[in-house]
Tab-separated table of C-alpha atoms in Angstrom:
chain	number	residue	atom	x	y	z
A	252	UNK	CA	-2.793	-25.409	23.095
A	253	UNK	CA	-4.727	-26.520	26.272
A	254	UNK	CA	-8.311	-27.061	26.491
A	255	UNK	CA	-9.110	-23.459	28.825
A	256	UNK	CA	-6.779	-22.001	25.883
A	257	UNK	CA	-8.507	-22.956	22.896
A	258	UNK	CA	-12.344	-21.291	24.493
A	259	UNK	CA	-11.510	-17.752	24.171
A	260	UNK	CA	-15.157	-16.255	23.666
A	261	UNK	CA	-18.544	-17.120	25.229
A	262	UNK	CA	-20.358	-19.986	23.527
A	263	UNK	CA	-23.901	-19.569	22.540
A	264	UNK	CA	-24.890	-22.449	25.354
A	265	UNK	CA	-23.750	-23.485	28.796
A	266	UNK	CA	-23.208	-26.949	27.400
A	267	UNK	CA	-20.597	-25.930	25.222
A	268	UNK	CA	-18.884	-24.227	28.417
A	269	UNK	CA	-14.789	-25.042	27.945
A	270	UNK	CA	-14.434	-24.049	31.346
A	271	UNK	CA	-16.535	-26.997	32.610
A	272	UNK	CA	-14.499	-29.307	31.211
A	273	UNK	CA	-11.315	-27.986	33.231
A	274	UNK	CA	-10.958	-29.473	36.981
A	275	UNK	CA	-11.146	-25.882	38.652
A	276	UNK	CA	-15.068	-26.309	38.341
A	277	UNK	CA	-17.755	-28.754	40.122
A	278	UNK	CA	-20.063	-30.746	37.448
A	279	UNK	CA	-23.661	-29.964	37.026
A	280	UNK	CA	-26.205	-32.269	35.829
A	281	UNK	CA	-28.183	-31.042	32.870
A	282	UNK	CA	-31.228	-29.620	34.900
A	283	UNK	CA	-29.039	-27.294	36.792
A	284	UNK	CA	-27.299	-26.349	33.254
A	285	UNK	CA	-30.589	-25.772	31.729
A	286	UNK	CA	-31.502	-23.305	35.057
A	287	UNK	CA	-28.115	-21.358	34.624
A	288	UNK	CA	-28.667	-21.407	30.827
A	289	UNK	CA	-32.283	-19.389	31.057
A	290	UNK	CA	-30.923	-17.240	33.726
A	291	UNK	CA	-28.550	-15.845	31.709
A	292	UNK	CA	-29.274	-12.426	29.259
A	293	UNK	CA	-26.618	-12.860	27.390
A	294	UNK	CA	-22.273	-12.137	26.580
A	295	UNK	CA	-20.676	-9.116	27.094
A	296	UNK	CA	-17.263	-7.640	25.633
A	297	UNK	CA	-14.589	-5.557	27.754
A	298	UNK	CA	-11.549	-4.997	25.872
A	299	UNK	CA	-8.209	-4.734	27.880
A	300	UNK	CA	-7.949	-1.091	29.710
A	301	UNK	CA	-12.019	-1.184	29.588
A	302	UNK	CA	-14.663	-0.573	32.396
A	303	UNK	CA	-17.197	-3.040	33.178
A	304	UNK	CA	-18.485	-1.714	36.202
A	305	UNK	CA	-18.075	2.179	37.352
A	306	UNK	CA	-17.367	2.792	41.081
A	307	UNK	CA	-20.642	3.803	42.421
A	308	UNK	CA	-22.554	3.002	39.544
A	309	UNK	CA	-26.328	2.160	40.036
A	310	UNK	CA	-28.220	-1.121	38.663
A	311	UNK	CA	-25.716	-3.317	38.549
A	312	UNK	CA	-25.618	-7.006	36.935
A	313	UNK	CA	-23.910	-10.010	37.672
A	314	UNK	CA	-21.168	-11.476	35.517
A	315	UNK	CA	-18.952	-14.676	35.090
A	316	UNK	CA	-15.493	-14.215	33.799
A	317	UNK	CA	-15.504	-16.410	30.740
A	318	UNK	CA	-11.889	-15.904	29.450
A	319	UNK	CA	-9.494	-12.771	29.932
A	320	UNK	CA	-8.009	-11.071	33.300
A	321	UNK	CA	-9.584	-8.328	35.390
A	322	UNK	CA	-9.810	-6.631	38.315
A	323	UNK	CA	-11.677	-5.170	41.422
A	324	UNK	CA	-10.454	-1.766	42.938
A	325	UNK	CA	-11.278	1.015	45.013
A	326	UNK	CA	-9.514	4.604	44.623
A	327	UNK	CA	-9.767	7.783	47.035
A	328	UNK	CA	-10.748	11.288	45.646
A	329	UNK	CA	-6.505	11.979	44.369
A	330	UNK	CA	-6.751	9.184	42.259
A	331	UNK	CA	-4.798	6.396	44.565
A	332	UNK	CA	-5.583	2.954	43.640
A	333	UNK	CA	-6.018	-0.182	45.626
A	334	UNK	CA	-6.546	-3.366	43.897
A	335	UNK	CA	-8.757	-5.129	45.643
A	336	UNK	CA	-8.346	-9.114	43.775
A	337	UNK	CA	-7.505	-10.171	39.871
A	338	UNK	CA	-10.122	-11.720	38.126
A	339	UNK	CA	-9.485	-14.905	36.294
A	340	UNK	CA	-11.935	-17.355	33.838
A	341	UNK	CA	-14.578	-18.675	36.038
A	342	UNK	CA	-14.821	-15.686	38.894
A	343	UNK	CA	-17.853	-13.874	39.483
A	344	UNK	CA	-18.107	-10.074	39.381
A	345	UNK	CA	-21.133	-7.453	40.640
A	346	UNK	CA	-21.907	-9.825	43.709
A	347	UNK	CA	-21.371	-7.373	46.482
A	348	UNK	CA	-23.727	-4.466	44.607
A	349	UNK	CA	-26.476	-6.961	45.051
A	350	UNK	CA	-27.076	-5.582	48.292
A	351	UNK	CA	-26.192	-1.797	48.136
A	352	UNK	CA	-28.062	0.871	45.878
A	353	UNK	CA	-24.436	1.912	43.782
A	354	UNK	CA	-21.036	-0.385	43.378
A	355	UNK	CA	-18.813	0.185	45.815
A	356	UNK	CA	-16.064	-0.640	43.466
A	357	UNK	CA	-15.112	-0.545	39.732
A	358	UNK	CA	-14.046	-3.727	37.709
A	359	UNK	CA	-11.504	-2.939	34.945
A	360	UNK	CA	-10.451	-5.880	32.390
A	361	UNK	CA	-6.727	-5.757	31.863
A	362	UNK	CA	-6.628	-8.162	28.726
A	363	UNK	CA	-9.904	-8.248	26.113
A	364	UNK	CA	-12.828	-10.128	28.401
A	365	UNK	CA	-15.581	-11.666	27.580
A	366	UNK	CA	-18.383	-12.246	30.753
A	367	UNK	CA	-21.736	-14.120	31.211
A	368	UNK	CA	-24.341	-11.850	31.930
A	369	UNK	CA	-27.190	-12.199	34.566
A	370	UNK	CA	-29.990	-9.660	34.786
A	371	UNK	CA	-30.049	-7.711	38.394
A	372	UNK	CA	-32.934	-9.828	39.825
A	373	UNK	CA	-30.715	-12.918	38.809
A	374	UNK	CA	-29.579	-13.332	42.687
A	375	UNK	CA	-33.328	-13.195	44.017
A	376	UNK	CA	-34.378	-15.506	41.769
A	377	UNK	CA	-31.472	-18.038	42.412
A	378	UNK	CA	-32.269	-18.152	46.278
A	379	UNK	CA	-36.211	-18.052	45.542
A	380	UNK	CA	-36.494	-21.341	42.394
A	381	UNK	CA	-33.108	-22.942	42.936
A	382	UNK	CA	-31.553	-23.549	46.043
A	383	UNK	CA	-28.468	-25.344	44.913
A	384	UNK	CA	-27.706	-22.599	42.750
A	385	UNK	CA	-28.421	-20.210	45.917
A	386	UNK	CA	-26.223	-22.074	47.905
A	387	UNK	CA	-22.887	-22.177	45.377
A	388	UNK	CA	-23.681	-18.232	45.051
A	389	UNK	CA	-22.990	-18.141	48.776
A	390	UNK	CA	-19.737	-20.427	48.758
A	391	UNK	CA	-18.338	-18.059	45.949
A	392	UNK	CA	-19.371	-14.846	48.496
A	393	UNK	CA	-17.845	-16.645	51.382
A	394	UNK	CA	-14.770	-17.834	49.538
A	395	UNK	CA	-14.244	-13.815	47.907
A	396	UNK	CA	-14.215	-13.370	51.713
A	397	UNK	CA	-11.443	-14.789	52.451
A	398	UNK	CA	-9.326	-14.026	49.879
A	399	UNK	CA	-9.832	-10.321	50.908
A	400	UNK	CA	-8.771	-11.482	54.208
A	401	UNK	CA	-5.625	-12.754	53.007
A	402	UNK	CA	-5.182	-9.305	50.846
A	403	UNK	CA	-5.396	-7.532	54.127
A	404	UNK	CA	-3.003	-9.886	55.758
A	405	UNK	CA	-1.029	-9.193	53.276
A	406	UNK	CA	-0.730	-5.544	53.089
A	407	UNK	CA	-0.881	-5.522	57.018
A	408	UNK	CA	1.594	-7.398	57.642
A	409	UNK	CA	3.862	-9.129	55.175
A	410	UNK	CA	6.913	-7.898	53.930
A	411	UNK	CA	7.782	-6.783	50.421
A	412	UNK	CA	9.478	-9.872	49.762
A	413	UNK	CA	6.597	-11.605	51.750
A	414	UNK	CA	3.474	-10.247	49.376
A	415	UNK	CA	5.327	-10.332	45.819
A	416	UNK	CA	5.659	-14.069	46.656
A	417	UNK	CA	1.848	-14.465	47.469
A	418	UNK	CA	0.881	-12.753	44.731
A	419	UNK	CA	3.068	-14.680	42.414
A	420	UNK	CA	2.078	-18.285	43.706
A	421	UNK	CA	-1.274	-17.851	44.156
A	422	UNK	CA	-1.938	-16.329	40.830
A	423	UNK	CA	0.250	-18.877	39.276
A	424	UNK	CA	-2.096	-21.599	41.129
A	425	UNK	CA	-5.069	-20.222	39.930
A	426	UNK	CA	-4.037	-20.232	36.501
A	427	UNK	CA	-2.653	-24.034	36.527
A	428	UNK	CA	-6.137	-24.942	38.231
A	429	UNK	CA	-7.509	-23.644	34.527
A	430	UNK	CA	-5.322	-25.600	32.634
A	431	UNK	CA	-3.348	-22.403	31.479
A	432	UNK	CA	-0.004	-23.174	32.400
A	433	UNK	CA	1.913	-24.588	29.581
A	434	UNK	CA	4.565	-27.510	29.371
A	435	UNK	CA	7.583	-25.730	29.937
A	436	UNK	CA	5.836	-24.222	33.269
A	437	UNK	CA	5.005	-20.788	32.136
A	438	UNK	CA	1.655	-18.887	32.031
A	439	UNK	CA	0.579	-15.701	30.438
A	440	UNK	CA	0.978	-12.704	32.893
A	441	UNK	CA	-0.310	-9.749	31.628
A	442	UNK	CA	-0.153	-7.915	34.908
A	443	UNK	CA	2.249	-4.490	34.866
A	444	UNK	CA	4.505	-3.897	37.810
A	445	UNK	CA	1.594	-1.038	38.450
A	446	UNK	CA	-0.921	-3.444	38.957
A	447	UNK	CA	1.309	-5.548	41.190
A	448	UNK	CA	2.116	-2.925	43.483
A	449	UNK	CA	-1.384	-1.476	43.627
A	450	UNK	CA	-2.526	-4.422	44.377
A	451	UNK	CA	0.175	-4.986	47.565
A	452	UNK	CA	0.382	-1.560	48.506
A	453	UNK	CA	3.864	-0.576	47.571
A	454	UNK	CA	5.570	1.874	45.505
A	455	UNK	CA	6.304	1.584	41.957
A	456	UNK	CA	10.131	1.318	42.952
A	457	UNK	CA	9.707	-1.025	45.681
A	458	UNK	CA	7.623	-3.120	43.678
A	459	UNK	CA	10.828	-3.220	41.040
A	460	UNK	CA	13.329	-4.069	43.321
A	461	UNK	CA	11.580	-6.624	45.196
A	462	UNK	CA	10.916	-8.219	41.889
A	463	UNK	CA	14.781	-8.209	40.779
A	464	UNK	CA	15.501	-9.651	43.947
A	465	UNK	CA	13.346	-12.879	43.506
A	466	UNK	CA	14.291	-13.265	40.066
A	467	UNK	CA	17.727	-13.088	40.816
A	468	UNK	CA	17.817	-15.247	43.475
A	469	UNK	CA	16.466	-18.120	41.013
A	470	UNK	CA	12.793	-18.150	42.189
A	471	UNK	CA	10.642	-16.747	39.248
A	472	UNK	CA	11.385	-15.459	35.930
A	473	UNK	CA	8.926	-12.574	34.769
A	474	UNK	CA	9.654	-11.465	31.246
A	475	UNK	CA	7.990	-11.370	27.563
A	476	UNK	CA	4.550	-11.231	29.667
A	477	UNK	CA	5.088	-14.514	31.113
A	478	UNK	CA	5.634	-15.747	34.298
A	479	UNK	CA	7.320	-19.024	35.316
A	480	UNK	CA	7.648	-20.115	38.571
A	481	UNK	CA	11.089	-21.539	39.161
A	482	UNK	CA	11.353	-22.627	43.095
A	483	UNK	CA	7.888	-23.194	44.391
A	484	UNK	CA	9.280	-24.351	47.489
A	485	UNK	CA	11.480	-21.960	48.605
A	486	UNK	CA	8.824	-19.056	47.357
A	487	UNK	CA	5.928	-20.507	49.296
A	488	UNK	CA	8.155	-20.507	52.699
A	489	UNK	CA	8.917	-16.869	52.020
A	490	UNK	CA	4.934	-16.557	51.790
A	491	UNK	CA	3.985	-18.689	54.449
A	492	UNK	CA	1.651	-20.127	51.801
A	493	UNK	CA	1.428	-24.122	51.501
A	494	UNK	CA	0.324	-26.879	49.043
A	495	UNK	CA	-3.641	-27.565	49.954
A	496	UNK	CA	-5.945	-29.848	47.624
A	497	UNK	CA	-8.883	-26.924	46.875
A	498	UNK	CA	-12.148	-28.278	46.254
A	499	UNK	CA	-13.798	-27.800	42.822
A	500	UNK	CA	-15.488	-24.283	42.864
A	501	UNK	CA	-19.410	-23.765	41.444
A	502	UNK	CA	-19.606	-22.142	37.890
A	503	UNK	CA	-22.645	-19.634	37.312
């Protein structure tokens, strides 16, 4: 089992953190532990098909994914869904309701997840006592950013073909970042072919069949909940998405 594997539920301290001893995350020297250590109230438990935050729900905290997959999403009055991003160990979720009076979006946890949680006055705090906390807080808001400009790139403007690929590669990134992908190349993928094409704007059916077609043109196998990516190559020129060295992220 891999290190990211084996931590499965919030440790009592920060110092015990398994996800600080992955490479995803930048190192903090033990004052700036301590800091994040005091600032958080305490763990919370979502289990999988649970709500953690309520679109346009009032008083909202802020959370760090500590181990589990969820996601953000908007829906419109008939019950439509869009998936806004999948949350994996180590993401941050309530940011944006920081600075509006109700959530403008819910956050569902697909598998069991257990979070960090920071009080609402958390964020004012960070900018007001600890600046280099204040500052990582803004590289995680600026670098949610631009993953939803990719999303909308993606549903804009790529193909079928084009945004099953994304999806596939940069989730299977993400994961191997975490130390979750296992020897033989394959990760846990809990996702359901709804939440994939929710999350790219297709139908159900199109979703399906652009799925058979990878697989059966040898680029990805997707079965038994895993996924396992089989021609990185030739699935990242379909995306238009290439190898880059990403920088360690901050951890709250």
């Amino acid at each position: 089992m891999n290190a990211a594997a084996a931590h499965t539920v919030c440790p009592r301290h920060c110092d015990e953190c398994g996800l600080r001893r992955t490479a995803a995350f930048s190192p903090v020297n033990p004052s700036v532990l301590s800091s994040i250590e005091r600032l958080r109230s305490g763990t919370h438990l979502v289990p999988a098909g649970g709500t953690l935050i309520r679109e346009r729900q009032p008083n909202v905290r802020l959370y760090t994914l500590y181990a589990g997959w969820a996601f953000r999403y908007k829906t419109l009055s008939d019950g439509r869904r869009q998936i806004l991003n999948f949350l994996l160990p180590g993401d941050l979720a309530g940011l944006q309701q920081q600075f509006g009076e109700t959530s403008l979006h819910g956050v569902d946890a697909i598998t069991d997840c257990h979070f960090c949680v920071f009080e609402e006055d958390t964020l004012w705090e960070l900018y007001k006592d600890h600046s280099r906390l204040g500052y990582e807080v803004t590289w995680l808001a600026a670098r949610e950013e631009s993953l939803v400009d990719d999303n909308l790139l993606t549903a804009g403007r790529r193909t079928a073909p084009e945004r099953v690929a994304v999806l596939l590669l940069q989730l299977h990134r993400r994961l191997d970042r975490l130390g979750l992908v296992d020897a033989d190349g394959s990760v846990a993928f809990p996702l359901t072919q709804q939440h994939i094409a929710d999350a790219l704007g297709l139908s159900l059916v199109h979703t399906n069949k652009t799925l058979r077609r990878l697989a059966q043109l040898g680029l990805h196998d997707l079965s038994g909940g895993r996924l396992r990516i089989l021609n990185a190559r030739v699935l990242a020129r379909i995306a238009e998405v290439y190898d880059t060295v990403p920088r360690q992220a901050p951890l709250l």
